[in-house]
């Protein structure tokens, strides 16, 4: 029985678009996400997390 990847969506860093499980190799994608809309926000999510980590006093290495 094959794994069901029908609800997995990825953001392709190479093509700058959302794609299903059957897409480019994992090293060129972010995900999986549960919807195409969520995958489309992948770069926004990365930026939000980076800003949060940069401003986290528990991880300030200055």
PDB file of C-alpha atoms in Angstrom:
ATOM      1  CA  UNK A   1       0.000   0.000   0.000  1.00  0.00           C
ATOM      2  CA  UNK A   2       1.434   3.371  -1.003  1.00  0.00           C
ATOM      3  CA  UNK A   3       1.582   6.348   1.320  1.00  0.00           C
ATOM      4  CA  UNK A   4      -1.123   8.952   0.742  1.00  0.00           C
ATOM      5  CA  UNK A   5       0.458  12.328  -0.026  1.00  0.00           C
ATOM      6  CA  UNK A   6      -2.680  13.892  -1.503  1.00  0.00           C
ATOM      7  CA  UNK A   7      -2.885  16.564   1.206  1.00  0.00           C
ATOM      8  CA  UNK A   8       0.786  17.562   1.046  1.00  0.00           C
ATOM      9  CA  UNK A   9       1.745  20.820  -0.616  1.00  0.00           C
ATOM     10  CA  UNK A  10       5.185  22.359  -1.026  1.00  0.00           C
ATOM     11  CA  UNK A  11       6.699  25.676  -1.998  1.00  0.00           C
ATOM     12  CA  UNK A  12       9.355  25.193  -4.675  1.00  0.00           C
ATOM     13  CA  UNK A  13      12.339  27.494  -4.149  1.00  0.00           C
ATOM     14  CA  UNK A  14      13.583  26.802  -7.669  1.00  0.00           C
ATOM     15  CA  UNK A  15      10.376  27.721  -9.528  1.00  0.00           C
ATOM     16  CA  UNK A  16       8.847  30.019  -6.872  1.00  0.00           C
ATOM     17  CA  UNK A  17       5.505  28.273  -6.935  1.00  0.00           C
ATOM     18  CA  UNK A  18       3.314  25.881  -4.986  1.00  0.00           C
ATOM     19  CA  UNK A  19       3.407  22.270  -6.060  1.00  0.00           C
ATOM     20  CA  UNK A  20       1.989  18.923  -4.925  1.00  0.00           C
ATOM     21  CA  UNK A  21       3.995  16.055  -3.468  1.00  0.00           C
ATOM     22  CA  UNK A  22       5.071  14.948  -6.946  1.00  0.00           C
ATOM     23  CA  UNK A  23       7.410  17.848  -7.619  1.00  0.00           C
ATOM     24  CA  UNK A  24      11.040  18.828  -7.407  1.00  0.00           C
ATOM     25  CA  UNK A  25      13.456  17.183  -4.996  1.00  0.00           C
ATOM     26  CA  UNK A  26      13.141  17.891  -1.289  1.00  0.00           C
ATOM     27  CA  UNK A  27      16.260  20.068  -1.112  1.00  0.00           C
ATOM     28  CA  UNK A  28      14.551  22.623  -3.378  1.00  0.00           C
ATOM     29  CA  UNK A  29      11.258  22.806  -1.471  1.00  0.00           C
ATOM     30  CA  UNK A  30       9.710  23.949   1.787  1.00  0.00           C
ATOM     31  CA  UNK A  31       6.997  21.848   3.342  1.00  0.00           C
ATOM     32  CA  UNK A  32       4.914  19.843   3.582  1.00  0.00           C
ATOM     33  CA  UNK A  33       1.939  22.128   4.183  1.00  0.00           C
ATOM     34  CA  UNK A  34      -1.686  21.060   4.496  1.00  0.00           C
ATOM     35  CA  UNK A  35      -3.032  23.346   1.761  1.00  0.00           C
ATOM     36  CA  UNK A  36      -1.863  25.230  -1.313  1.00  0.00           C
ATOM     37  CA  UNK A  37      -2.685  28.507   0.434  1.00  0.00           C
ATOM     38  CA  UNK A  38      -0.477  27.636   3.382  1.00  0.00           C
ATOM     39  CA  UNK A  39       2.356  26.596   1.056  1.00  0.00           C
ATOM     40  CA  UNK A  40       2.036  29.897  -0.815  1.00  0.00           C
ATOM     41  CA  UNK A  41       2.858  31.685   2.460  1.00  0.00           C
ATOM     42  CA  UNK A  42       6.014  29.620   3.042  1.00  0.00           C
ATOM     43  CA  UNK A  43       8.485  32.461   2.516  1.00  0.00           C
ATOM     44  CA  UNK A  44       6.419  34.798   4.719  1.00  0.00           C
ATOM     45  CA  UNK A  45       6.449  32.134   7.440  1.00  0.00           C
ATOM     46  CA  UNK A  46      10.240  31.778   7.141  1.00  0.00           C
ATOM     47  CA  UNK A  47      10.678  35.535   7.494  1.00  0.00           C
ATOM     48  CA  UNK A  48       8.336  35.673  10.502  1.00  0.00           C
ATOM     49  CA  UNK A  49      10.224  32.860  12.242  1.00  0.00           C
ATOM     50  CA  UNK A  50      13.619  34.391  11.500  1.00  0.00           C
ATOM     51  CA  UNK A  51      12.522  37.733  12.945  1.00  0.00           C
ATOM     52  CA  UNK A  52      11.127  36.017  16.040  1.00  0.00           C
ATOM     53  CA  UNK A  53      14.363  34.092  16.570  1.00  0.00           C
ATOM     54  CA  UNK A  54      16.487  37.197  15.948  1.00  0.00           C
ATOM     55  CA  UNK A  55      14.537  39.013  18.670  1.00  0.00           C
ATOM     56  CA  UNK A  56      14.336  36.158  21.180  1.00  0.00           C
ATOM     57  CA  UNK A  57      16.283  37.204  24.297  1.00  0.00           C
ATOM     58  CA  UNK A  58      16.863  33.540  25.187  1.00  0.00           C
ATOM     59  CA  UNK A  59      18.922  33.089  22.012  1.00  0.00           C
ATOM     60  CA  UNK A  60      20.732  36.413  21.880  1.00  0.00           C
ATOM     61  CA  UNK A  61      24.375  35.601  21.179  1.00  0.00           C
ATOM     62  CA  UNK A  62      25.666  39.177  20.978  1.00  0.00           C
TER      63      UNK A  62
END
